[in-house]
Amino acid sequence: STQRQALGAVAVGGVAYVMGGTTNGGNSGAVSSMEVYYTGNDTFATKKSMSTARSHLGVGVVQGLVCAGEACR
């Protein structure tokens, strides 16, 4: 997993999503990676990265889709 702060996180359907953030604690060093934690079997997985590195981003769930910035999946 990627150590980071200033990330976005949301949970839906027994899965916790963590995306973006910074690796150096400031506004620079933003990352685009996304990882998930499956609560049912206590495992982590790496998912497709966001197209743009972001930190301090808002995330949410809209009609079952995870949304970060302007994109939903």
C-alpha atoms as a printed R data frame, in Angstrom:
   type eleno elety resid chain resno       x       y       z
1  ATOM     1    CA   SER     A     1   0.000   0.000   0.000
2  ATOM     2    CA   THR     A     2   1.004   3.615  -0.518
3  ATOM     3    CA   GLN     A     3   1.763   5.666   2.598
4  ATOM     4    CA   ARG     A     4   0.024   9.022   2.198
5  ATOM     5    CA   GLN     A     5  -1.966  11.819   3.742
6  ATOM     6    CA   ALA     A     6  -4.479  14.407   2.462
7  ATOM     7    CA   LEU     A     7  -6.213  11.541   0.654
8  ATOM     8    CA   GLY     A     8  -9.806  10.848  -0.327
9  ATOM     9    CA   ALA     A     9 -11.654   7.908   1.199
10 ATOM    10    CA   VAL     A    10 -15.139   6.434   1.008
11 ATOM    11    CA   ALA     A    11 -16.796   3.107   1.786
12 ATOM    12    CA   VAL     A    12 -19.618   1.388  -0.085
13 ATOM    13    CA   GLY     A    13 -20.868  -2.187  -0.124
14 ATOM    14    CA   GLY     A    14 -18.262  -3.560   2.276
15 ATOM    15    CA   VAL     A    15 -15.367  -2.027   0.327
16 ATOM    16    CA   ALA     A    16 -13.263   0.938   1.488
17 ATOM    17    CA   TYR     A    17 -11.674   3.027  -1.290
18 ATOM    18    CA   VAL     A    18  -8.589   5.203  -0.698
19 ATOM    19    CA   MET     A    19  -7.302   7.427  -3.490
20 ATOM    20    CA   GLY     A    20  -4.944  10.281  -4.212
21 ATOM    21    CA   GLY     A    21  -3.220  12.210  -1.461
22 ATOM    22    CA   THR     A    22   0.364  13.289  -0.975
23 ATOM    23    CA   THR     A    23   3.455  11.348   0.002
24 ATOM    24    CA   ASN     A    24   5.337  14.282   1.518
25 ATOM    25    CA   GLY     A    25   2.722  15.988   3.691
26 ATOM    26    CA   GLY     A    26   2.433  19.162   1.634
27 ATOM    27    CA   ASN     A    27   0.536  20.258  -1.424
28 ATOM    28    CA   SER     A    28   3.233  18.880  -3.712
29 ATOM    29    CA   GLY     A    29   3.955  15.219  -4.241
30 ATOM    30    CA   ALA     A    30   0.357  14.342  -5.140
31 ATOM    31    CA   VAL     A    31  -0.320  10.738  -6.192
32 ATOM    32    CA   SER     A    32  -2.965   9.211  -8.458
33 ATOM    33    CA   SER     A    33  -3.054   5.704  -6.971
34 ATOM    34    CA   MET     A    34  -6.205   4.004  -5.706
35 ATOM    35    CA   GLU     A    35  -6.404   1.073  -3.347
36 ATOM    36    CA   VAL     A    36  -9.316  -0.834  -1.866
37 ATOM    37    CA   TYR     A    37  -9.855  -2.796   1.310
38 ATOM    38    CA   TYR     A    38 -12.382  -5.625   1.252
39 ATOM    39    CA   THR     A    39 -13.867  -5.909   4.721
40 ATOM    40    CA   GLY     A    40 -15.413  -9.331   4.084
41 ATOM    41    CA   ASN     A    41 -12.104 -11.141   3.631
42 ATOM    42    CA   ASP     A    42  -9.658  -8.616   5.167
43 ATOM    43    CA   THR     A    43  -7.626  -8.061   1.970
44 ATOM    44    CA   PHE     A    44  -6.235  -5.076   0.092
45 ATOM    45    CA   ALA     A    45  -5.961  -4.596  -3.684
46 ATOM    46    CA   THR     A    46  -4.590  -1.943  -6.028
47 ATOM    47    CA   LYS     A    47  -7.041  -0.559  -8.578
48 ATOM    48    CA   LYS     A    48  -6.602   1.510 -11.725
49 ATOM    49    CA   SER     A    49  -5.068   4.886 -10.841
50 ATOM    50    CA   MET     A    50  -6.871   8.170 -11.398
51 ATOM    51    CA   SER     A    51  -5.930   9.945 -14.615
52 ATOM    52    CA   THR     A    52  -4.596  12.932 -12.641
53 ATOM    53    CA   ALA     A    53  -2.705  13.005  -9.349
54 ATOM    54    CA   ARG     A    54  -4.769  14.801  -6.704
55 ATOM    55    CA   SER     A    55  -4.581  15.624  -3.042
56 ATOM    56    CA   HIS     A    56  -7.155  17.106  -0.654
57 ATOM    57    CA   LEU     A    57  -9.910  15.752  -2.908
58 ATOM    58    CA   GLY     A    58 -13.536  15.177  -2.119
59 ATOM    59    CA   VAL     A    59 -14.972  11.736  -2.778
60 ATOM    60    CA   GLY     A    60 -18.457  10.324  -2.433
61 ATOM    61    CA   VAL     A    61 -20.882   7.689  -3.624
62 ATOM    62    CA   VAL     A    62 -23.599   8.545  -6.161
63 ATOM    63    CA   GLN     A    63 -26.049   5.792  -7.139
64 ATOM    64    CA   GLY     A    64 -23.534   3.144  -6.086
65 ATOM    65    CA   LEU     A    65 -20.609   4.683  -8.022
66 ATOM    66    CA   VAL     A    66 -17.479   5.998  -6.316
67 ATOM    67    CA   CYS     A    67 -16.876   9.612  -7.415
68 ATOM    68    CA   ALA     A    68 -13.640  11.566  -6.980
69 ATOM    69    CA   GLY     A    69 -13.317  15.065  -8.384
70 ATOM    70    CA   GLU     A    70 -15.278  15.099 -11.621
71 ATOM    71    CA   ALA     A    71 -15.160  11.350 -12.385
72 ATOM    72    CA   CYS     A    72 -17.322   8.414 -11.234
73 ATOM    73    CA   ARG     A    73 -16.674   4.657 -11.620
